[in-house]
mmCIF file of C-alpha atoms in Angstrom:
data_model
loop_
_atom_site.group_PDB
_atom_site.id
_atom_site.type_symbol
_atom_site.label_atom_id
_atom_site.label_comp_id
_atom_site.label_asym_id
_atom_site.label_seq_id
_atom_site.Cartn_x
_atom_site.Cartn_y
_atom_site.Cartn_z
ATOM 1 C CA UNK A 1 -23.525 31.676 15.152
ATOM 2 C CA UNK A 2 -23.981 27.586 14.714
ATOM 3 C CA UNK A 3 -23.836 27.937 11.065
ATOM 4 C CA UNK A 4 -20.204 29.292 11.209
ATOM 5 C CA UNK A 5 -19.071 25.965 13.482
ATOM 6 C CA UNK A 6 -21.412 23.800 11.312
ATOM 7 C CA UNK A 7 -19.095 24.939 8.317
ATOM 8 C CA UNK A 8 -15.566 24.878 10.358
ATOM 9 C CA UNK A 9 -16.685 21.342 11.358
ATOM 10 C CA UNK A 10 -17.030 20.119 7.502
ATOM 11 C CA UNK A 11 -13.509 21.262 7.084
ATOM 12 C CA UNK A 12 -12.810 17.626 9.026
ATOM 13 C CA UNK A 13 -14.973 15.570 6.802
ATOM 14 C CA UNK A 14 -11.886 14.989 4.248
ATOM 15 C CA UNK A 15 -10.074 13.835 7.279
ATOM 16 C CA UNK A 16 -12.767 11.707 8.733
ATOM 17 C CA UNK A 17 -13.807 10.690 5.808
ATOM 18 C CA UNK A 18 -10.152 8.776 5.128
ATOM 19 C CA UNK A 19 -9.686 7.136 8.202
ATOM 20 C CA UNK A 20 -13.878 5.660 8.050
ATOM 21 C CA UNK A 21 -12.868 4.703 4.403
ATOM 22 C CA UNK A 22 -10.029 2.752 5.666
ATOM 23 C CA UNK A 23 -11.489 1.040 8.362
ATOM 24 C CA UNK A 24 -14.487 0.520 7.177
ATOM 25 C CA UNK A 25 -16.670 -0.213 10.245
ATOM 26 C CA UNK A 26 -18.117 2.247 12.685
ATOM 27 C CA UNK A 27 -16.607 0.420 15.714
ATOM 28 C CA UNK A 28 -13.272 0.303 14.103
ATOM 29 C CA UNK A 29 -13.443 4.235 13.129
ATOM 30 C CA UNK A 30 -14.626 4.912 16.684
ATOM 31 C CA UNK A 31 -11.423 2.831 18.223
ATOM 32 C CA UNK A 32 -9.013 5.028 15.951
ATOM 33 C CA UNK A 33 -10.519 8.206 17.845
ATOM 34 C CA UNK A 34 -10.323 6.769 21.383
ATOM 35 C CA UNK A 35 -6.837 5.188 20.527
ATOM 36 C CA UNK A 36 -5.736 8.398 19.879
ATOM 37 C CA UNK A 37 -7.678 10.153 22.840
ATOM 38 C CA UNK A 38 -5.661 7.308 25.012
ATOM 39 C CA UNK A 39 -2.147 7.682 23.112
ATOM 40 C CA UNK A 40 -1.653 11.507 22.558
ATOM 41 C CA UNK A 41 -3.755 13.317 25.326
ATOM 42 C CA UNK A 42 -4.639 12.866 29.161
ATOM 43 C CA UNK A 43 -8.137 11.989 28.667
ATOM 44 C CA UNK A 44 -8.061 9.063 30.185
ATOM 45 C CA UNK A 45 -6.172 9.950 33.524
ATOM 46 C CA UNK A 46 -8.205 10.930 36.610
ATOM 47 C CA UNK A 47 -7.516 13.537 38.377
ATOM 48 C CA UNK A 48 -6.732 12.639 42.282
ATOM 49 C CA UNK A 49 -6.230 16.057 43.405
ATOM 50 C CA UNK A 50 -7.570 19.069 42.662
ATOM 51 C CA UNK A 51 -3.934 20.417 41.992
ATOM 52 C CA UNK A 52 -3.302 17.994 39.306
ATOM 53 C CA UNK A 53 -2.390 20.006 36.066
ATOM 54 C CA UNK A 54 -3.409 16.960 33.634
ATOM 55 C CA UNK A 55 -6.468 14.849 33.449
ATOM 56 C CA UNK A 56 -10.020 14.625 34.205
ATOM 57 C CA UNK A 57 -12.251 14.718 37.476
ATOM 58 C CA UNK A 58 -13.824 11.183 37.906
ATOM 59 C CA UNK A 59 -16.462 10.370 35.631
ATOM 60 C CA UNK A 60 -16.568 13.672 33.327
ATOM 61 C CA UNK A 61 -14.589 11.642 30.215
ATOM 62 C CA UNK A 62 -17.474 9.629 30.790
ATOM 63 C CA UNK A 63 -20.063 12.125 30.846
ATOM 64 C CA UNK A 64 -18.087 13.940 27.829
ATOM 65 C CA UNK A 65 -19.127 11.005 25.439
ATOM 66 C CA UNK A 66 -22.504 10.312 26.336
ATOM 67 C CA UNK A 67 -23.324 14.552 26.102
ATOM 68 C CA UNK A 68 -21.389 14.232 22.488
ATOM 69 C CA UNK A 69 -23.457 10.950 22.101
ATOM 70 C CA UNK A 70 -26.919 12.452 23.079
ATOM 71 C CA UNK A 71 -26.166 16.032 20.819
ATOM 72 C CA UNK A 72 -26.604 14.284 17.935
ATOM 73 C CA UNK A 73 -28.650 11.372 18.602
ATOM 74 C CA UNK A 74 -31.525 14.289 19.867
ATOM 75 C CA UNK A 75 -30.551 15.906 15.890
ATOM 76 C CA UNK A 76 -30.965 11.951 14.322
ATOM 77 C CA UNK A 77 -34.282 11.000 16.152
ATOM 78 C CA UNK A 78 -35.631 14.015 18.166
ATOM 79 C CA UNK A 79 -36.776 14.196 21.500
ATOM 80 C CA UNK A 80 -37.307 10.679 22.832
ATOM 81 C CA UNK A 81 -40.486 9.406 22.457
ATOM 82 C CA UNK A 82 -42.585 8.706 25.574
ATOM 83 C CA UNK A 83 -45.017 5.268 25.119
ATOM 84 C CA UNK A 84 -48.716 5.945 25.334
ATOM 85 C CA UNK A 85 -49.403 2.235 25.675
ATOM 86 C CA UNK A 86 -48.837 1.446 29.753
ATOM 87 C CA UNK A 87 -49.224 -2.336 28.713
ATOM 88 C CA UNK A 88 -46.165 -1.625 25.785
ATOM 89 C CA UNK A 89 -43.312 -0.273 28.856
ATOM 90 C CA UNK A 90 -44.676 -3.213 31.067
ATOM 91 C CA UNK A 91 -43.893 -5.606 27.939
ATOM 92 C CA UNK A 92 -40.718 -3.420 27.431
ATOM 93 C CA UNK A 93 -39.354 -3.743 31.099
ATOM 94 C CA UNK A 94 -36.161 -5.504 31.496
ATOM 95 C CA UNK A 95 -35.330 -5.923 27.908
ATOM 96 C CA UNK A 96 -32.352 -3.268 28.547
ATOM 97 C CA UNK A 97 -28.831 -4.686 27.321
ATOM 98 C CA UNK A 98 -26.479 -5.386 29.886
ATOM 99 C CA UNK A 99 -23.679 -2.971 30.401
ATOM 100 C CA UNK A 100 -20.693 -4.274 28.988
ATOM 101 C CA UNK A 101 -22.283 -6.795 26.542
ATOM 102 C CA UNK A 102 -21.897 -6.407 22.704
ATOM 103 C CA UNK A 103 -25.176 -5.864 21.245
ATOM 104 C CA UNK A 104 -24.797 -5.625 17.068
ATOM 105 C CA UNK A 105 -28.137 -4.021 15.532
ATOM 106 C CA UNK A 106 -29.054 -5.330 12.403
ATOM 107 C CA UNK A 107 -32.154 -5.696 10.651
ATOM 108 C CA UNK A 108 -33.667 -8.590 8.455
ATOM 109 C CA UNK A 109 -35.164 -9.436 5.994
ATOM 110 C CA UNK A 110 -36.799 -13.106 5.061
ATOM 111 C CA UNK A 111 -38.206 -13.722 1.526
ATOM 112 C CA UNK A 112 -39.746 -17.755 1.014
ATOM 113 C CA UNK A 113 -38.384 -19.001 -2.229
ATOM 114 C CA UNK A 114 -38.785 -22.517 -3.644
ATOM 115 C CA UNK A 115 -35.687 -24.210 -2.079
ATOM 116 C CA UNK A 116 -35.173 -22.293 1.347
ATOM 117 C CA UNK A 117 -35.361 -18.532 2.625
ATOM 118 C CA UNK A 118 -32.557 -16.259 2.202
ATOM 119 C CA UNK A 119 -31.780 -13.926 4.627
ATOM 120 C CA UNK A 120 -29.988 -10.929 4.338
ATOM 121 C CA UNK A 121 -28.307 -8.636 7.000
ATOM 122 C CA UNK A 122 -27.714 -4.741 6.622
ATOM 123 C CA UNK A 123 -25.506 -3.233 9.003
ATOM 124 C CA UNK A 124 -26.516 0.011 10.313
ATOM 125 C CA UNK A 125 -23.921 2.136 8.997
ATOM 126 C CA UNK A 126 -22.057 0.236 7.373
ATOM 127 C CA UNK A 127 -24.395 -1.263 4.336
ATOM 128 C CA UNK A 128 -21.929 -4.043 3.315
ATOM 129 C CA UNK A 129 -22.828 -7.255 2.478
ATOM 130 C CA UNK A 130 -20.404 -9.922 3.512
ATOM 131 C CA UNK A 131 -19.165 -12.835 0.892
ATOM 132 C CA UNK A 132 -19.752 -15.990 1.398
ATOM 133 C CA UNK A 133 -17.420 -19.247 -0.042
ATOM 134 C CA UNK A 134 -19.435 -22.111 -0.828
ATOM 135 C CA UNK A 135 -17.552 -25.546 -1.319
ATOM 136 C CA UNK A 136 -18.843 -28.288 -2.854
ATOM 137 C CA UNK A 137 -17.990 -31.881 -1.050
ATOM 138 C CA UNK A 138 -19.712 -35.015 -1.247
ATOM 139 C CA UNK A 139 -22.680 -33.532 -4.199
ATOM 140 C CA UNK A 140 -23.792 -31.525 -1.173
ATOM 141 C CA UNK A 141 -23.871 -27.880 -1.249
ATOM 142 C CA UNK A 142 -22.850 -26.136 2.240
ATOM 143 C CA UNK A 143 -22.085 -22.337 2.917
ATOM 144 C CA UNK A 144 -18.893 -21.798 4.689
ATOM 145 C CA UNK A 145 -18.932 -18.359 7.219
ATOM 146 C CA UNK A 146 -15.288 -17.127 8.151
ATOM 147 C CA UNK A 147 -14.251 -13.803 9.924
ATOM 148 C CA UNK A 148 -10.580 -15.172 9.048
ATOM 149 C CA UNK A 149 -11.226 -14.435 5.380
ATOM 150 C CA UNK A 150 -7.996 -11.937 4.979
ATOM 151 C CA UNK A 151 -10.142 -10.511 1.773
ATOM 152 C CA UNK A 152 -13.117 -9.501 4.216
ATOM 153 C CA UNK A 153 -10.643 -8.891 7.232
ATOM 154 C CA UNK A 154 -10.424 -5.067 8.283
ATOM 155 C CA UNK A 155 -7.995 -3.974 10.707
ATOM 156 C CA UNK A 156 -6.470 -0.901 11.949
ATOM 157 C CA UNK A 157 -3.379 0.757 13.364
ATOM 158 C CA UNK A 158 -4.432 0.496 16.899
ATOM 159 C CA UNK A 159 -4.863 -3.545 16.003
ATOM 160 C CA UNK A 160 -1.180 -4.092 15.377
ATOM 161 C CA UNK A 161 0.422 -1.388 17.600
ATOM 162 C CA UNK A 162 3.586 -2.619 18.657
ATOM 163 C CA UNK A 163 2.435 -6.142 17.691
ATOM 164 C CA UNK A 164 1.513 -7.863 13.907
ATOM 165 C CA UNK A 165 -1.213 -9.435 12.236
ATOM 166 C CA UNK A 166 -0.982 -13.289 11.997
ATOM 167 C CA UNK A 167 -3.033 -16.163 10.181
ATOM 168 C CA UNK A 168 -5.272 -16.274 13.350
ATOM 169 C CA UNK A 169 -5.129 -13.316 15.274
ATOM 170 C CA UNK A 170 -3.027 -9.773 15.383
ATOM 171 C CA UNK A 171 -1.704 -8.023 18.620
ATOM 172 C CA UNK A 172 -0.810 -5.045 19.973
ATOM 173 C CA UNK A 173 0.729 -3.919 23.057
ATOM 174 C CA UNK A 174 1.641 -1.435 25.664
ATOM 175 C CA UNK A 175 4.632 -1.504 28.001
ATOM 176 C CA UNK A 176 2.230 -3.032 30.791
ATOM 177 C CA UNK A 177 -0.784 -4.839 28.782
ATOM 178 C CA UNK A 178 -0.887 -7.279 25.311
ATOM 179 C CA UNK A 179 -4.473 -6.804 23.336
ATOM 180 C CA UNK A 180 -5.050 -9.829 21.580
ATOM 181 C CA UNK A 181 -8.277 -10.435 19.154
ATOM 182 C CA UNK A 182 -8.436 -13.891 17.819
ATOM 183 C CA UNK A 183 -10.450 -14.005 14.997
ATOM 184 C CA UNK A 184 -13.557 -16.138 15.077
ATOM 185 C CA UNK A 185 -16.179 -17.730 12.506
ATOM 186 C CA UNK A 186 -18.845 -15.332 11.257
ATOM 187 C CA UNK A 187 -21.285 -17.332 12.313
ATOM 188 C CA UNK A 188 -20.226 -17.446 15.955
ATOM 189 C CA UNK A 189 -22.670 -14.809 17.689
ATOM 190 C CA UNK A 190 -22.292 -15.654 21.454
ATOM 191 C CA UNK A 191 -20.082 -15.993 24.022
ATOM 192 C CA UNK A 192 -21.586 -19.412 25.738
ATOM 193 C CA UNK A 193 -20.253 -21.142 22.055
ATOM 194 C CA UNK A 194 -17.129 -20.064 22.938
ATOM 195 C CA UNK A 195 -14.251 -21.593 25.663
ATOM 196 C CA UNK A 196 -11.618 -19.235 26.816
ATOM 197 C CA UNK A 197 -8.810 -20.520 28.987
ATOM 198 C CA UNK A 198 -6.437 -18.059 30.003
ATOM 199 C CA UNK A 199 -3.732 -19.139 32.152
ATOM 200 C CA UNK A 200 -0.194 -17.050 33.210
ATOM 201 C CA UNK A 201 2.013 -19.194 30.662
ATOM 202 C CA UNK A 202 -0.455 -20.237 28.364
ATOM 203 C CA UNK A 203 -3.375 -19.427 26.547
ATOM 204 C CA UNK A 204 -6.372 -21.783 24.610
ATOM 205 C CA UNK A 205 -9.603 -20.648 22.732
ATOM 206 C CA UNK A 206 -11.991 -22.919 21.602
ATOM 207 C CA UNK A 207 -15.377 -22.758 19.907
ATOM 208 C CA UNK A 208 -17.999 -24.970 20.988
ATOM 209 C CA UNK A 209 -19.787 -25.258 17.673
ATOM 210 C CA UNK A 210 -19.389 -28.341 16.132
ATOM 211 C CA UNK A 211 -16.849 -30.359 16.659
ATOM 212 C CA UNK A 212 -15.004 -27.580 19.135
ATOM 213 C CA UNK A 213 -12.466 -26.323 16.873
ATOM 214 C CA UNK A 214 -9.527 -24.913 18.539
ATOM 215 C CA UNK A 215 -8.922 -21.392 17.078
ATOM 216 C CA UNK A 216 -5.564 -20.713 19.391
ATOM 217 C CA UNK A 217 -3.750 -22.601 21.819
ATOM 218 C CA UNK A 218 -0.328 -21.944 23.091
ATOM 219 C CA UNK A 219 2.691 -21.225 25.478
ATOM 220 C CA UNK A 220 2.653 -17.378 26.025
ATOM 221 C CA UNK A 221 6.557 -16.150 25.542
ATOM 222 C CA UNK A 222 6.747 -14.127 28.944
ATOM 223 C CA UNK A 223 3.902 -14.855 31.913
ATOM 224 C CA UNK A 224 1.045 -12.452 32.310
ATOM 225 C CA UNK A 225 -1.423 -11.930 35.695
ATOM 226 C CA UNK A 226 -3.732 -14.484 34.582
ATOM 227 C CA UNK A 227 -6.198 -12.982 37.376
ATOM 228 C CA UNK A 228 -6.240 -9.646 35.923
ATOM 229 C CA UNK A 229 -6.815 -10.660 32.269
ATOM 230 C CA UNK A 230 -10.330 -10.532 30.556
ATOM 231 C CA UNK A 231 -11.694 -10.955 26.885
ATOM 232 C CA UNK A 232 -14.776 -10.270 25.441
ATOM 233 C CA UNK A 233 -16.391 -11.202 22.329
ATOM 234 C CA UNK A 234 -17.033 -9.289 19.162
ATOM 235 C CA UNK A 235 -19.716 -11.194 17.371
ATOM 236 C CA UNK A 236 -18.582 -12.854 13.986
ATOM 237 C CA UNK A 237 -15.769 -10.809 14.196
ATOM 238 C CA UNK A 238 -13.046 -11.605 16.793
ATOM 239 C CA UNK A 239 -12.771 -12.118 20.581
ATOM 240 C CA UNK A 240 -10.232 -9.651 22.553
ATOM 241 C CA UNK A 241 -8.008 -10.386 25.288
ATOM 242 C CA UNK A 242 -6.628 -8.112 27.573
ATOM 243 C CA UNK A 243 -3.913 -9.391 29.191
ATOM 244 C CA UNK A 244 -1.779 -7.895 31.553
ATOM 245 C CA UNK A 245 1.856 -8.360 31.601
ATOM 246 C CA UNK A 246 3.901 -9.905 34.671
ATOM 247 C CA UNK A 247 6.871 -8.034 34.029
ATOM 248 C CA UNK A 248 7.211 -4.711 32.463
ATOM 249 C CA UNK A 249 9.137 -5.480 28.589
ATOM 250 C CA UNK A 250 8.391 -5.706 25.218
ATOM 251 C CA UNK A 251 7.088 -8.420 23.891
ATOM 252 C CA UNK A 252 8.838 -9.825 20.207
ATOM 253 C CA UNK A 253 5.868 -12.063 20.201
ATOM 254 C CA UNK A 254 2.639 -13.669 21.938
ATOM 255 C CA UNK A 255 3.616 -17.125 21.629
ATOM 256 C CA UNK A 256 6.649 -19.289 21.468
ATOM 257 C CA UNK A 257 8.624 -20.321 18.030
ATOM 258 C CA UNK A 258 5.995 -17.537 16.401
ATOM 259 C CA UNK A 259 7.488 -15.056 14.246
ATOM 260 C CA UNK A 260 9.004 -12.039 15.953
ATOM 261 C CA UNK A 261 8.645 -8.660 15.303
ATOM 262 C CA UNK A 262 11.542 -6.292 14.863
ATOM 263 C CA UNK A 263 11.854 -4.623 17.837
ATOM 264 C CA UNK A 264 13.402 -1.476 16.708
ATOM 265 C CA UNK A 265 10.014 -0.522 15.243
ATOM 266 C CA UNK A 266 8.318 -0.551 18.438
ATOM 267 C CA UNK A 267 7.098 2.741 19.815
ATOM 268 C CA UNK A 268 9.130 3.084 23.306
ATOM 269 C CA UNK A 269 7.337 6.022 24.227
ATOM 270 C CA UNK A 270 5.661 5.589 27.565
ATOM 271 C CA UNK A 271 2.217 6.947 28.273
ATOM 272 C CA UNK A 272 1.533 8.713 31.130
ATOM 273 C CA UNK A 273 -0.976 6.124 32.462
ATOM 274 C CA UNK A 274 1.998 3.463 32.356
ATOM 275 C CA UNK A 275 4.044 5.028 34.276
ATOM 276 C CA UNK A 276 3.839 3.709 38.249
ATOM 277 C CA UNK A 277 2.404 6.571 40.811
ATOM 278 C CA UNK A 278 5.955 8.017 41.811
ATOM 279 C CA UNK A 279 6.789 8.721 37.710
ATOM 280 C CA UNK A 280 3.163 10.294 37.185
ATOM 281 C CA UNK A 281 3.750 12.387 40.216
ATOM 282 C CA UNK A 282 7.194 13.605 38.769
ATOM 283 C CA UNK A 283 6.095 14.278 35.420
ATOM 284 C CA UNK A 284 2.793 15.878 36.900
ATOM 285 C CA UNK A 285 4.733 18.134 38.949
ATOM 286 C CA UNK A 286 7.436 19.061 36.039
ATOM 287 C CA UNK A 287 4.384 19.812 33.826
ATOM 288 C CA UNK A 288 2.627 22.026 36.510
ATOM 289 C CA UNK A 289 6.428 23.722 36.998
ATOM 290 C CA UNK A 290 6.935 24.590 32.919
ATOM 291 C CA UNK A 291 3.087 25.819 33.001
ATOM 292 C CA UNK A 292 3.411 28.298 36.405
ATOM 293 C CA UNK A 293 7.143 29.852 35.133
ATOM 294 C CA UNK A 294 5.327 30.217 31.481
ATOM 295 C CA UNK A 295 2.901 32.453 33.412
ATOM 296 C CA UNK A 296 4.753 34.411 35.627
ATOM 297 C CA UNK A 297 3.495 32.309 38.152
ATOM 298 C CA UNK A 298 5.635 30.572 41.680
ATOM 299 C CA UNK A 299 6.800 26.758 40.829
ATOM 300 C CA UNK A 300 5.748 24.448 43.162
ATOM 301 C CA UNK A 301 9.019 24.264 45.097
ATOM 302 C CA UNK A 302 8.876 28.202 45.341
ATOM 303 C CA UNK A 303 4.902 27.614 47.136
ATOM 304 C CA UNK A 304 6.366 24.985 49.257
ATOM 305 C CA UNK A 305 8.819 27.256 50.074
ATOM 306 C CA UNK A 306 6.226 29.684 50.515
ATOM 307 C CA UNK A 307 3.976 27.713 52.932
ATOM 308 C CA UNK A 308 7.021 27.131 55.231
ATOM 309 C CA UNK A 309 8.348 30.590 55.502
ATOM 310 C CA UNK A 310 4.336 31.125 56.587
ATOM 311 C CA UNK A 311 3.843 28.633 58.910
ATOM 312 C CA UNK A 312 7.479 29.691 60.340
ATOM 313 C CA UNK A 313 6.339 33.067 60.765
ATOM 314 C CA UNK A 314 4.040 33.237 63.819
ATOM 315 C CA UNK A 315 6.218 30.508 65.417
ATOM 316 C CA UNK A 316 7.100 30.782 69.127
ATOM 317 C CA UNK A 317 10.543 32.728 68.857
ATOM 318 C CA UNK A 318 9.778 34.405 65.740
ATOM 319 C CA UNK A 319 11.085 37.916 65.190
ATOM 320 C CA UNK A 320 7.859 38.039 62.987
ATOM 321 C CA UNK A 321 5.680 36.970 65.507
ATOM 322 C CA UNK A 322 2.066 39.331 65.419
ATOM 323 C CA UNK A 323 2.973 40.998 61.999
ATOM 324 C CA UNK A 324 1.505 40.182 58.848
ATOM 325 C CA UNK A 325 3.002 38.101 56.853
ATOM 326 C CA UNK A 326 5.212 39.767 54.132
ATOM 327 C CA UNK A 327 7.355 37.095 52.321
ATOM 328 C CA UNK A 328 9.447 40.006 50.439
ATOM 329 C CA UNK A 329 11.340 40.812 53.365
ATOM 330 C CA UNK A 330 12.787 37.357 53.572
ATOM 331 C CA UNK A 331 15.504 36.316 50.824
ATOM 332 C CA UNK A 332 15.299 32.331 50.137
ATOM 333 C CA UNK A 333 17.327 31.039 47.336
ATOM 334 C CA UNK A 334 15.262 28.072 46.082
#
């Protein structure tokens, strides 16, 4: 029987196979999926109780990746591989990446040659090589590394949502959060080189290489929770902010006197997980409604009505009182 889903599965690869040639990275390809995951289904809403029609129990989205993750990686590399060396896992302890920290595997390679070493860096997955400009100033040869290159730049769908691409950074945004990835030099690896100041009407990122080039500094256009906003960095790529709005509206731009975006292209559709707690319980409950009637099955005004007419029914006064409990005999127009 796997042979049959092994060849219903390739039937994707055309598909796949598009959006990877478009985006051209791995990460990029993998935000498309989850973009989409977060845009057009519930998997990312938690389930709070155990009559919730949409979502996931805590954790299981979670566990749903990794199990996907693991399938294949046990197909890739086998069973893991258990260190006969006690004196290797002693060497080996604590070298674990932190959760939550980038970690970009590459390999390299160093050849000596007569003037220097040249190294070269293969992406797993990827196998590009990126260009490098050299200038010429002063009879002194120096290699300039940009992520801002637009000729090198890759972005996706999910990267301009809502938002734009500009010189030095695109955005995106949601009815309740603006995602923000200001691009950085290639050569800018870590996040101690870099200085992010986020305030709520303003925001400024430096890099601390050098002379501590300013890569964006500005008035935002509407305030944001400046304690609820984070960034992280993508090495020699871009660092993301998250920032989370003040006040619920569409943005026509991040900063002030930038261009604005014509707002009758953005996508007013709210997701779910925007919504504040008495919406999500509305639509929840309409959802739940459309799903029981589809199936024959009592809306959940008719159980409510249900659970009263029971409780009523043993209650002191009750013609009911000591018989079972037969909700036929009692006509409730609901």
């Amino acid at each position: 029987m796997a042979a049959p889903m092994a060849n219903e599965r390739k039937l994707f690869d055309a598909n796949l196979g598009d959006i990877l040639q478009d985006v051209k990275r791995v990460d990029a390809f993998l935000d498309v999926i989850f973009e989409f995951l977060y845009r057009r289904t519930d998997f990312y809403r938690i389930m709070e109780h155990e009559n919730d029609v949409m979502g996931l129990p805590p954790g299981v989205a979670r566990k749903l990746v990794m199990q996907a993750y693991m399938k294949y990686d046990s197909v890739a590399n086998g069973p893991p591989k258990i260190p006969i060396d006690s004196n290797d896992v002693e060497a080996n302890q604590g070298q674990t990446p932190d959760v939550g920290k980038v970690v970009e595997v590459t390999t390299e390679l160093e050849e000596s040659k007569e003037e220097g070493n040249l190294k070269h860096s293969h992406k797993v997955a990827l196998q590009e090589e990126q260009k490098q400009e050299e200038s010429v100033e002063d009879g002194n040869k120096s290699t300039i590394e940009t992520a801002t290159d637009q000729k090198t730049r890759v972005l996706t769908a999910a990267d301009t949502y809502n938002g734009a691409e500009r010189k030095d950074y695109c955005w995106a945004q949601t009815l309740t959060d603006v995602d923000l990835k200001v691009f950085v030099p290639s050569n800018l690896k870590k996040g101690k080189d870099l200085d992010v100041v986020i305030k709520n009407k303003s925001i400024k990122v430096s890099s601390k290489q050098g002379d501590n080039t300013v890569l964006l500094d500005g008035p935002l256009v509407h305030d944001v929770h400046s304690e609820e906003c984070m960034w992280s960095l993508h090495p020699g790529l871009y660092v993301q902010l998250t920032l989370e709005k003040k006040v619920q509206t569409w943005w026509k731009s991040v900063f002030d006197g930038e261009e604005e975006i014509d707002q009758k292209g953005i996508d007013t559709t709210v997701n779910i997980h925007e919504m504040d707690a008495d919406s999500q319980a509305d639509y929840s409950r309409v959802m739940f409604d459309m799903e029981q009637k589809r199936q024959g099955k009592p809306t959940s005004k008719e159980m409510e009505t249900h659970n009263m007419l029971k409780q009523a029914w043993n209650a002191e006064g009750s013609p009911f009182a000591g018989s079972e409990f037969d909700p036929s005999i009692v006509n409730v127009s609901t």
